[in-house]
Tab-separated table of C-alpha atoms in Angstrom:
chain	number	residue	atom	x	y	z
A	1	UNK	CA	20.316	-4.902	-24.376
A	2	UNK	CA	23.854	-4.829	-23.943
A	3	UNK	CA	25.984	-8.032	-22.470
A	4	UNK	CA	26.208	-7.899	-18.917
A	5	UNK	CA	29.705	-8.038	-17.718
A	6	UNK	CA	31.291	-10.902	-15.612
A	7	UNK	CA	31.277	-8.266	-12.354
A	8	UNK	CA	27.459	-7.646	-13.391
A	9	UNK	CA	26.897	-11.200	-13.480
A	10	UNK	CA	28.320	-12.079	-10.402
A	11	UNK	CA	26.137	-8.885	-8.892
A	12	UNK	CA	23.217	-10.742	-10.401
A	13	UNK	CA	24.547	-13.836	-8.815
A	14	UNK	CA	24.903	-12.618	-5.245
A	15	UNK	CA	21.390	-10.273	-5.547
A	16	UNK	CA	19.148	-13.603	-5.365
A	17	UNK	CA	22.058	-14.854	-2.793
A	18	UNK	CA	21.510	-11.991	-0.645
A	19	UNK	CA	25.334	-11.567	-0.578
A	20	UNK	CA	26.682	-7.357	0.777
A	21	UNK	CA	28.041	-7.635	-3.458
A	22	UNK	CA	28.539	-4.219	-3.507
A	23	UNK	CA	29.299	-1.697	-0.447
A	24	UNK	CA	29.663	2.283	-0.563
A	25	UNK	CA	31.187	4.007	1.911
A	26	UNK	CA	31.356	7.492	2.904
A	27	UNK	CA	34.751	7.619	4.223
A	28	UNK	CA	34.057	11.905	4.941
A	29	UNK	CA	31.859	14.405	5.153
A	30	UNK	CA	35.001	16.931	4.719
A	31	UNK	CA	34.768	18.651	1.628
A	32	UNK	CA	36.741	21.894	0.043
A	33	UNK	CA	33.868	22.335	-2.447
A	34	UNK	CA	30.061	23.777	-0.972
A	35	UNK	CA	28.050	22.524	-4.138
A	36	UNK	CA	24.596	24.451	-3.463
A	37	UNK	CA	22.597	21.238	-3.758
A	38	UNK	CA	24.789	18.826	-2.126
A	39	UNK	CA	22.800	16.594	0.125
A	40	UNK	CA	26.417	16.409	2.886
A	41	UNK	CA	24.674	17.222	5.833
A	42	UNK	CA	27.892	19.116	7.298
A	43	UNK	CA	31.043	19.065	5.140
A	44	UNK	CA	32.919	18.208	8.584
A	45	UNK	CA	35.640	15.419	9.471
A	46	UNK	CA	34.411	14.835	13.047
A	47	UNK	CA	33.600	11.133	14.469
A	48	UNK	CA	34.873	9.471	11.044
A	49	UNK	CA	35.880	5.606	11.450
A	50	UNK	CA	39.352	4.776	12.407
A	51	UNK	CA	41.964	3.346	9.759
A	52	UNK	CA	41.639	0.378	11.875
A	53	UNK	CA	37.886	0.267	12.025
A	54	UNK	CA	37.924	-0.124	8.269
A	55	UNK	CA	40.763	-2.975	8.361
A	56	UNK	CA	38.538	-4.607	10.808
A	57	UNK	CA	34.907	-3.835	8.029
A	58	UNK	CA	37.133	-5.243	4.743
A	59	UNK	CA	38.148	-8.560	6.707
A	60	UNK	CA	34.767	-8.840	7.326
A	61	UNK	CA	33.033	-8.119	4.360
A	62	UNK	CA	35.860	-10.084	2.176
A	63	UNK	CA	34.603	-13.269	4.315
A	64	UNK	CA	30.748	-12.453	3.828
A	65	UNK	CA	31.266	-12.060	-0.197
A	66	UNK	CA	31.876	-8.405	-0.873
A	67	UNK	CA	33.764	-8.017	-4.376
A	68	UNK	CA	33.176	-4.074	-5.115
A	69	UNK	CA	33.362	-1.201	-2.707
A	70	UNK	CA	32.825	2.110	-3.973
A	71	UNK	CA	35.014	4.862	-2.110
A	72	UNK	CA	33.119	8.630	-1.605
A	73	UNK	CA	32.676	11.489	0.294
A	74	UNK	CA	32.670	14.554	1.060
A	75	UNK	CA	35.873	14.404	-0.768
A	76	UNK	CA	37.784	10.942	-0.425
A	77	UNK	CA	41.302	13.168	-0.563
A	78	UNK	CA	39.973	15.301	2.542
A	79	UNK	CA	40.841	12.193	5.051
A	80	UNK	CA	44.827	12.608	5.452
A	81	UNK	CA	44.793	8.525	5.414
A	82	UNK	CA	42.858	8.038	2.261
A	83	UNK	CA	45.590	6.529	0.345
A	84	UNK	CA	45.852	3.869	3.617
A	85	UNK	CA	42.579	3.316	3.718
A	86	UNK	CA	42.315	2.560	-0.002
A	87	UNK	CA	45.583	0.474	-0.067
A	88	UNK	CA	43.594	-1.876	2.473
A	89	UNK	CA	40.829	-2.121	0.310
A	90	UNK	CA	42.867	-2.980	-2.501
A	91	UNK	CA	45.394	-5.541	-0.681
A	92	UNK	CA	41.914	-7.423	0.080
A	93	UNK	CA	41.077	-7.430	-3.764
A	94	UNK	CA	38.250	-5.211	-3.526
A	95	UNK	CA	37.102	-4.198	-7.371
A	96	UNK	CA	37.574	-0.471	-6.384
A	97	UNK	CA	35.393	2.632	-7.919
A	98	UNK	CA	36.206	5.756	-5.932
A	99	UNK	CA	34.388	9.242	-6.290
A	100	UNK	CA	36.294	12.720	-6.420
A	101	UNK	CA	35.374	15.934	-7.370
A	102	UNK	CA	38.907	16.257	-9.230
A	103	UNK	CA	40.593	19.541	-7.713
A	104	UNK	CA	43.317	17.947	-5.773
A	105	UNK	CA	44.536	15.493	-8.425
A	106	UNK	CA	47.918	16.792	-9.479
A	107	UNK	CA	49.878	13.865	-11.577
A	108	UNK	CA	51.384	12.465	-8.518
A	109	UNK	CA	47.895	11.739	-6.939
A	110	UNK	CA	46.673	10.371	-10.517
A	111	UNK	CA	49.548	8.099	-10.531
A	112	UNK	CA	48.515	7.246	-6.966
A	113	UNK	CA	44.715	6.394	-8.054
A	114	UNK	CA	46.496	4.400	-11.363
A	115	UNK	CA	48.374	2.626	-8.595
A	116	UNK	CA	45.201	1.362	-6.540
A	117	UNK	CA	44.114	-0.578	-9.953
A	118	UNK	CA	40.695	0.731	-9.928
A	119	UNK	CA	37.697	-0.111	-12.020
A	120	UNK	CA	36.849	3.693	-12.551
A	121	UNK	CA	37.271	7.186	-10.958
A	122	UNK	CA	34.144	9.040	-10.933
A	123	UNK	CA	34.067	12.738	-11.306
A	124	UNK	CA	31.406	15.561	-11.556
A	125	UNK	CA	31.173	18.125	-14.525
A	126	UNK	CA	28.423	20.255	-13.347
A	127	UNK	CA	28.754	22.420	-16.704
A	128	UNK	CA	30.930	23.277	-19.503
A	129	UNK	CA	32.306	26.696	-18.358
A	130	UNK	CA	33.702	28.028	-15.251
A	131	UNK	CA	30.568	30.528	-14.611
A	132	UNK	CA	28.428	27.566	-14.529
A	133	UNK	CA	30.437	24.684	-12.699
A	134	UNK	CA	31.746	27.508	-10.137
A	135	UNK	CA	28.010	28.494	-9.601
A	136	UNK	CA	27.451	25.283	-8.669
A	137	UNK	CA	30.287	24.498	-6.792
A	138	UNK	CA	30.253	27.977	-4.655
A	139	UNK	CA	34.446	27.690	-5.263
A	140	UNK	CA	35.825	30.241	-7.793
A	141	UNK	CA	38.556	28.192	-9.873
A	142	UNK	CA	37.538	24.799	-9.309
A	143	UNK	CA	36.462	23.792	-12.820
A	144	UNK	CA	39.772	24.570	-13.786
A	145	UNK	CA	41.046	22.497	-11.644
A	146	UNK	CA	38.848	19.630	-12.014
A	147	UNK	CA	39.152	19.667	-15.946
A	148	UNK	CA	43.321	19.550	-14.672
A	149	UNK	CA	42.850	16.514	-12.536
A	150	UNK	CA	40.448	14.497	-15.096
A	151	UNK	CA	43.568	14.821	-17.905
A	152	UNK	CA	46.015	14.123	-15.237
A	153	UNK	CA	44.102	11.025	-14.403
A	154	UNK	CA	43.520	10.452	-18.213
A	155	UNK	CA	47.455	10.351	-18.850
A	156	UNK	CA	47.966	8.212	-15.616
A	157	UNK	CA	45.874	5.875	-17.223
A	158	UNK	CA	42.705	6.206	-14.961
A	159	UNK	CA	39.273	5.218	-16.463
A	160	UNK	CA	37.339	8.202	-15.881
A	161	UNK	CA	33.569	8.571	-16.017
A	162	UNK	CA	31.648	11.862	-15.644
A	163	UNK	CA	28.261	12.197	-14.865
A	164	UNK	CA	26.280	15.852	-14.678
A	165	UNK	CA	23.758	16.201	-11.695
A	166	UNK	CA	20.923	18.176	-14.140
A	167	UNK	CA	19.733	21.749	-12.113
A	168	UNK	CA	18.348	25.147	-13.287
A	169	UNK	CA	21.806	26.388	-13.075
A	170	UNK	CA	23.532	24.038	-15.318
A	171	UNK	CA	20.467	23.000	-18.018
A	172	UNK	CA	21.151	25.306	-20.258
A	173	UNK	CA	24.841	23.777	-20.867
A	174	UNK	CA	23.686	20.246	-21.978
A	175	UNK	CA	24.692	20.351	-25.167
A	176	UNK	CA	27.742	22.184	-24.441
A	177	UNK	CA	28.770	19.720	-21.566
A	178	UNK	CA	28.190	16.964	-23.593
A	179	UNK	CA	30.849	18.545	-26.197
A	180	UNK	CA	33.336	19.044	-23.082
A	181	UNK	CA	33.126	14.907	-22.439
A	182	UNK	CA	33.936	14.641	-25.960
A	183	UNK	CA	36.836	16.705	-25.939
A	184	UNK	CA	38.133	14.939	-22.561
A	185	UNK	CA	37.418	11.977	-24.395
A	186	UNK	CA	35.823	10.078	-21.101
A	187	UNK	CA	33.127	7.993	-20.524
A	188	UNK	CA	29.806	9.919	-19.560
A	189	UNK	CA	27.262	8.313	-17.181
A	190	UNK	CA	24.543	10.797	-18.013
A	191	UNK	CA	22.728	13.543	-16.668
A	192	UNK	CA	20.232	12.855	-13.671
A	193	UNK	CA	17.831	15.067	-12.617
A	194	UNK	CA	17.079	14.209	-9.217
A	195	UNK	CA	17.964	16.557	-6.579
A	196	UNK	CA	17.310	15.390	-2.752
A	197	UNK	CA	16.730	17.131	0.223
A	198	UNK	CA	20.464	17.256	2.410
A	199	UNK	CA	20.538	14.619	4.719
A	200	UNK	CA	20.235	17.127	7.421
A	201	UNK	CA	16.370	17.942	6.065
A	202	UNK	CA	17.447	21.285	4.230
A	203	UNK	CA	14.918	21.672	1.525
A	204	UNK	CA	16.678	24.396	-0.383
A	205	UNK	CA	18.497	22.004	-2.427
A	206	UNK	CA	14.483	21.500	-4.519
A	207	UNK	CA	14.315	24.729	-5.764
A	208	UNK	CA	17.284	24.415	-8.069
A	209	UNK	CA	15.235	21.000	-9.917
A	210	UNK	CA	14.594	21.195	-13.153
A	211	UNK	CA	10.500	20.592	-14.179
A	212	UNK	CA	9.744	16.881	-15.653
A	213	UNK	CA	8.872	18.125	-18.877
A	214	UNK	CA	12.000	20.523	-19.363
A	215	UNK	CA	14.093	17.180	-18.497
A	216	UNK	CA	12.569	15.393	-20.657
A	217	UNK	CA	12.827	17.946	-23.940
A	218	UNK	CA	16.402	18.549	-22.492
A	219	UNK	CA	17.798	15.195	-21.706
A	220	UNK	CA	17.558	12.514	-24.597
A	221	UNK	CA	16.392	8.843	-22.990
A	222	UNK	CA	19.808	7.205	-23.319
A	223	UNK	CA	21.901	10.373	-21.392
A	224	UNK	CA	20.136	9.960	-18.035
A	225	UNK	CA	21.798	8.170	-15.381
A	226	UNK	CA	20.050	4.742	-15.299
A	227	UNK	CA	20.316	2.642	-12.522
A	228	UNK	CA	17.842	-0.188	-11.852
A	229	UNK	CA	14.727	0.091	-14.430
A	230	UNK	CA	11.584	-1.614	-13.615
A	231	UNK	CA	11.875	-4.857	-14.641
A	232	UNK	CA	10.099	-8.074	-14.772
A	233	UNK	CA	7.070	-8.955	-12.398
A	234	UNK	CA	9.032	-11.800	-9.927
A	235	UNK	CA	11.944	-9.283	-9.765
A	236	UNK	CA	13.780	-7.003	-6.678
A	237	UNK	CA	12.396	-3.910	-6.863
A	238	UNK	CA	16.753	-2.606	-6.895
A	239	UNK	CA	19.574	-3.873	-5.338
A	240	UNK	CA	19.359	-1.981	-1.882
A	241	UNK	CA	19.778	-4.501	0.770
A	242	UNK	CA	20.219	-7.224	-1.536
A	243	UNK	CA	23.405	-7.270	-2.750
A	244	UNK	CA	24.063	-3.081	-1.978
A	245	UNK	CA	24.738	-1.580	1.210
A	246	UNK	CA	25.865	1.603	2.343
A	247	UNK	CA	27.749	2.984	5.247
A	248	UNK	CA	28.177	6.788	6.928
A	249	UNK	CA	31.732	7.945	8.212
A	250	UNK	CA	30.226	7.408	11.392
A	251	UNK	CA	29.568	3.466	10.733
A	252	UNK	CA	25.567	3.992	10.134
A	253	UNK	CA	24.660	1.454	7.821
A	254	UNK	CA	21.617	2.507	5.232
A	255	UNK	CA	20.051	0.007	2.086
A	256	UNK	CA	21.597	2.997	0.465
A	257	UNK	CA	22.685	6.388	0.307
A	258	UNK	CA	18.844	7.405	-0.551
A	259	UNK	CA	17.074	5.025	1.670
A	260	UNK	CA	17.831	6.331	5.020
A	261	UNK	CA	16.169	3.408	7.212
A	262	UNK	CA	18.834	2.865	9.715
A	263	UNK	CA	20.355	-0.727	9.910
A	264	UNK	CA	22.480	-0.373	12.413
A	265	UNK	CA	26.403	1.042	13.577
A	266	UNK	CA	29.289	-1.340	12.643
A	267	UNK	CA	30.607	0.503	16.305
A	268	UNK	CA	27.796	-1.261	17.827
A	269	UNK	CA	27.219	-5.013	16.104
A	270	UNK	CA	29.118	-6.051	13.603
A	271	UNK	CA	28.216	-6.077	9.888
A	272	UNK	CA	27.341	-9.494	9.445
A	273	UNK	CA	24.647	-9.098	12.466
A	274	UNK	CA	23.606	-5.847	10.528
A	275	UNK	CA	22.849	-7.238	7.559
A	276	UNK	CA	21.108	-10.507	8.383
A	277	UNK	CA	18.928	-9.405	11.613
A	278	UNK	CA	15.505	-8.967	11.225
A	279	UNK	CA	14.176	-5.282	10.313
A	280	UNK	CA	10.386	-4.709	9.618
A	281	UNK	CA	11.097	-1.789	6.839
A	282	UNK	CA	13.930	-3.656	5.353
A	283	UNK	CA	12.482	-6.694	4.843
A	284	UNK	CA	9.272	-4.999	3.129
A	285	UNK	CA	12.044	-4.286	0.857
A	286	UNK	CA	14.189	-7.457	0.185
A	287	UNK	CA	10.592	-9.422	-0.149
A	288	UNK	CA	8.952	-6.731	-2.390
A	289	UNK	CA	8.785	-7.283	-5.984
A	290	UNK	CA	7.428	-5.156	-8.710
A	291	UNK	CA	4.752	-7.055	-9.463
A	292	UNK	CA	3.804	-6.210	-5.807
A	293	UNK	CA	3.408	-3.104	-6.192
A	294	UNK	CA	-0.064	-2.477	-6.085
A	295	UNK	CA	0.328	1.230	-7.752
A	296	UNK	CA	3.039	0.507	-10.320
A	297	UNK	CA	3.099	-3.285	-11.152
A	298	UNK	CA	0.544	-2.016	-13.796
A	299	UNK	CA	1.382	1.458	-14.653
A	300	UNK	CA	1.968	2.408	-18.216
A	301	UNK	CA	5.204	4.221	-17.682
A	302	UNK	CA	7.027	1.389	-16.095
A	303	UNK	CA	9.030	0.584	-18.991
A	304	UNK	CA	10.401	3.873	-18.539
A	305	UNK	CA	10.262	4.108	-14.870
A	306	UNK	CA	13.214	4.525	-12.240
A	307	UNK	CA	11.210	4.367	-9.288
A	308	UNK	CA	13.433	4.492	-5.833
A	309	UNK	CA	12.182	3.406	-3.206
A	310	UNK	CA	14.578	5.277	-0.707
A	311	UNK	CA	12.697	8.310	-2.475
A	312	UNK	CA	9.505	6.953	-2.047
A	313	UNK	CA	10.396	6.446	1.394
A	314	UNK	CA	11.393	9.447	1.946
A	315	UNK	CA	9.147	11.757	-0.013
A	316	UNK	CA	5.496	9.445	0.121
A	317	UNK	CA	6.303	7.451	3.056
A	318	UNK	CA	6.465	4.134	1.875
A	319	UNK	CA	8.996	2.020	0.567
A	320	UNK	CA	6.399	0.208	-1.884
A	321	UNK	CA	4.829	2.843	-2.758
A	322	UNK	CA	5.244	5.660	-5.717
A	323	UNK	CA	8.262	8.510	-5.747
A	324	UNK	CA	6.142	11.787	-6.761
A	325	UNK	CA	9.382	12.834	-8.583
A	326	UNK	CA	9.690	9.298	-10.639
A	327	UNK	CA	6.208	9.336	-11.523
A	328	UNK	CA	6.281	12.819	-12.945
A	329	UNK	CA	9.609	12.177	-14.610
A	330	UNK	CA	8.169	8.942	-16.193
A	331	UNK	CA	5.503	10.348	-17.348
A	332	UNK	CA	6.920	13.059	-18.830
A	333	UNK	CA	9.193	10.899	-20.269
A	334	UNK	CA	6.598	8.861	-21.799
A	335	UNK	CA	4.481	11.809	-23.405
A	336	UNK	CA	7.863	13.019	-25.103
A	337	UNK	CA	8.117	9.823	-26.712
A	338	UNK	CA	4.801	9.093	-27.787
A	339	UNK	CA	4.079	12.539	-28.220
A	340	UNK	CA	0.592	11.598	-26.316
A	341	UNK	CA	0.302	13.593	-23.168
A	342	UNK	CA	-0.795	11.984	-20.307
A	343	UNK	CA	-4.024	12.467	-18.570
C-alpha cells in the first residue's frame, strides 16, 4: 500500500475527530453539456447561494476544521462569479480540487485555475473519439474542446486528473481512452462503472450500465475508481459524515453526493448546528462499522468490495445494508480473479 500523504493523514486525523475535513459543493446545476446519464436533476441556475452566502459557509467551516473543499457542478464556469467565489475559498487557504468538464478553458481561464493554486482540476474523458465522447455528452464538438482546455491547463501548469464514467456507449474505447491519457500525459483516476439514477428519480440513466461481468473482463482491478475499500472490522464504513460533507446550490446539506438523507439548509441553521445535531439515519452511519454489518462483515468479496452506503440507501433501503450493484460488481470481480465463479 502506498504512503498516505500528509493531507490524507490529516483526513485520517479529523475522520475519528469527526471534523467537516473535506466539503463538496455544488456551486450549479447550470450546465452547457446534457451528458445522457448525468444524475443533475435540472441543468438550471435558479435559487443558487449568494457570493455572500458562501463568504459567510468558508468563515465557518475554516473555524470548525475544514482544510479541502472540492468545487463542482453543473459546470463550475456556468456561475458568472465563479472566479469570486473560488478566490474566497482560496484567500481562506482552502486545499482546492475543482471539477470541469473542460470546454470553456481557453489559456486565459487555465491561467486563472493555475492562479487559484489548486491541488488538481478534475476533468471527464468519456471516450477517445469525438463519436463517442459527443454521444455521451449530447454536444457536437465538445471533445474537441475539452481535449483543448486539458492542454491549455497542462501548459498553465494545472495538475489534471481524468477519470472515465464506464457505460455501454463508451466500453468499447477502454483501451483506446487509456492511450488518449497517455498521450495528454495526465493523471487517470480510473474508470467507474456506477451509473445512478438523476437526482430527480429518472431511471433512464440504468440502461446505459455496463453488466458486472463485462466490467470486470473490461476494467483491470487497479483502473477503477477506488474510493473507500472495506477495511478493517473497528473501522467507518467511508468518510460520509465523518470527515465528508456535501452541499446543493440550494444550501441542502447531504453525507454526500450519493447519500441523499437530508441534513439540513445552511439558509435555515447554520453548518455547525447541521453537522453536530442529532439525526437517526445519520448517526446509524457515523456509529456503523464494518464489522457491523451483519451481511458483509463476513462476506468473501470484501477485500474487493466498494460498498456505498448512499447506494445502499438508496437502492436496498438501508444504510447498513448491501448495494445490489456493489455486490454484483464484487463478485464479479472476485470470480475474474480467482477464475472460480461464484455460487
Amino acid at each position: 500500500m502506498a504512503p498516505l500523504s500528509i493531507l490524507e493523514e490529516v483526513g485520517v486525523i479529523a475522520r475519528s475527530h469527526r471534523i467537516p475535513y473535506h466539503v463538496l459543493l455544488e456551486l450549479t446545476y447550470g450546465c452547457n453539456l446534457r451528458c445522457v446519464m448525468c444524475y443533475n436533476p435540472t441543468h438550471e441556475a435558479v435559487g443558487e447561494l449568494s457570493l455572500e452566502e458562501y463568504v459567510g459557509l468558508f468563515d465557518e467551516l475554516a473555524r470548525l476544521g475544514t482544510v479541502q473543499l472540492t468545487l463542482t457542478g453543473g459546470e463550475v464556469l456556468a456561475r458568472r462569479d465563479f472566479w469570486d467565489i473560488a478566490r474566497a475559498a482560496r484567500d481562506r487557504h482552502f486545499a482546492l480540487r475543482i471539477f470541469t468538464n473542460g470546454t470553456r478553458v481557453t489559456p486565459e481561464i487555465a491561467q486563472r485555475f493555475a492562479d487559484l493554486a489548486p491541488l488538481s482540476v478534475e476533468v471527464s474523458l468519456y471516450g477517445a473519439t469525438a463519436a463517442t465522447h459527443d454521444a455521451v455528452t449530447a454536444r457536437g464538438g465538445s471533445f474537441v474542446s475539452t481535449l483543448e482546455g486539458i492542454r491549455n491547463l497542462r501548459a498553465a501548469g494545472v495538475r489534471v486528473v481524468t477519470k472515465t464514467l464506464l457505460t455501454q456507449l463508451n466500453k468499447h474505447e477502454v483501451d483506446d481512452t487509456l492511450a488518449l491519457v497517455d498521450a495528454l500525459d495526465v493523471r487517470f483516476k480510473g474508470f467507474d462503472p456506477v451509473v445512478f439514477e438523476t437526482h430527480a428519480g429518472d431511471d433512464g440513466p440504468l440502461a446505459l450500465r455496463v453488466a458486472a461481468d463485462e466490467v470486470a473482463r473490461l476494467v483491470p482491478w487497479h483502473l477503477h475508481v477506488t474510493e473507500d475499500l472495506a477495511c478493517g472490522d473497528d473501522e467507518p464504513m467511508c468518510g460520509a459524515a465523518h470527515d465528508f460533507v456535501s452541499i446543493t446550490p440550494h444550501g441542502e446539506v447531504y453525507p454526500c453526493l450519493s447519500m441523499r438523507i437530508p441534513m439540513g439548509n445552511i439558509r435555515d441553521r447554520s453548518f455547525e448546528e447541521i453537522w453536530t445535531a442529532p439525526h437517526h439515519e445519520v448517526d446509524r452511519v457515523r456509529s456503523a462499522t464494518w464489522g457491523q454489518l451483519s451481511t458483509c462483515g463476513g462476506c468473501d468479496a470484501r477485500g474487493v468490495c466498494q460498498r456505498c452506503p448512499g447506494l445502499a440507501h438508496h437502492e436496498d433501503g438501508d444504510v447498513l445494508g448491501p448495494s445490489s450493484t456493489h455486490c454484483e460488481l464484487s463478485f464479479a470481480r472476485l470470480d475474474d480473479m480467482t477464475g472460480d465463479p461464484h455460487v
